[in-house]
Amino acid sequence: MTAPMTARLAPLAALLALSGSALAEAPDPVAVTVTDKGCEPASLTVPAGKSVFRIRNQSRRVLEWEILQGTLIVEERENIIPGFVQTLTATLQPGTYAMTCGLLSNPKGTLTVLAAAGTEAAGGPPDPMALVGPLAAYKHYVAGQVGLFVERTRAFTEAVKAGRIAEAKALYATARQPYERIEPVASLFNDLDKSMDVRADDFEQKEADPGFIGFHRIEKGLWADHSTEGLGPHADRLMADAEELKRRITDLTIPPAKMVGGAAGLIEEVAATKISGEEDRYSRTDLSDFHANVEGSRKIYDLLRPLVERQDPDFVARTDRNFARVEALLTKYRSEDGSFAPYDRLSDRDRQALKGPITVLAEDLSTLRGKLGLD
């Protein structure tokens, strides 16, 4: 391998080595409760290394709990149902982090990670070079998709600003597709993800909240209000955010665990929340988002497939079948021009028929990180 190539791969190898360290037994779970007003406690302190967080949702809405370093999402647990508890295992370096605490209008919590002896593990990391190839290929895929996202978002926002409602409606779903394919990476940037893809339910005042912006605010204007009045500033902000996302991704070294975990994360989100129709509630273009999520997950899986097949060929055969089944179900609702049927045309029985296979696929893909030594 040439010296320049070695230098380019060094950040990936370092990340892989870090991901494979700290394999010792985790300490007792750290409890945190999220209410309608915030986190209890609002401040946590843990030692460096592996920690297990036990998150209880005592609010009235499904939520995600995130650990942030600046605007970058370090770890997250999504789709925690009211009244339920989920755990999150995170290997953290010393420093000060933020915690999201339910509604975006709620104050963030503080997580302090202290340097401590004995946090390094006895186990060895996975071979760093085994994942370098898939990571490089995925970075190339993400770069292509974010470029397409910027291009399509520009066409969409120009139609919105020009008041061409029919054209804007036609461009809405296709503009979102590249973003949905690379959501594991795009959503690493907490500020941009919340700006572009926030839903009204994330705010106490819902649609009336001034923080409700981005795709879904414009979607509401086009389908619910039947007007582009007042959408110009939202369109400009969305376009600026798309370009900023492209800039940040150019300089990003994708964390291995985020890529691998993203295969399951994309499908889990569909099964847990999107299947209800809460995503594109005004346009009913949900199936387009579902399909893009499946495409993005499939891309990650295909890149990792040769590594997993060596140790678990039965898993690969089963996952291949599960992907084929989900893709076949989605194809039933797709017309010859590539568009999908409005989601409100599907019956409850149709939605349940989708949810079963999607849930099974998500459960299998959730084991990928463990199979590759990244848990």
PDB file of C-alpha atoms in Angstrom, residues 33 41 56 69 185 223 233 344 369:
ATOM      1  CA  THR A  33     -36.048   9.781  32.811  1.00  0.00           C
ATOM      2  CA  PRO A  41     -31.614  14.277  36.276  1.00  0.00           C
ATOM      3  CA  ARG A  56     -37.404   5.887  30.663  1.00  0.00           C
ATOM      4  CA  GLN A  69     -20.835  16.541  21.031  1.00  0.00           C
ATOM      5  CA  VAL A 185     -24.930  10.017   8.157  1.00  0.00           C
ATOM      6  CA  TRP A 223     -50.839  20.248   0.710  1.00  0.00           C
ATOM      7  CA  PRO A 233     -37.741  32.040   3.691  1.00  0.00           C
ATOM      8  CA  ASP A 344     -53.727   6.966   2.877  1.00  0.00           C
ATOM      9  CA  ARG A 369     -22.714  -4.345  14.861  1.00  0.00           C
TER      10      ARG A 369
END
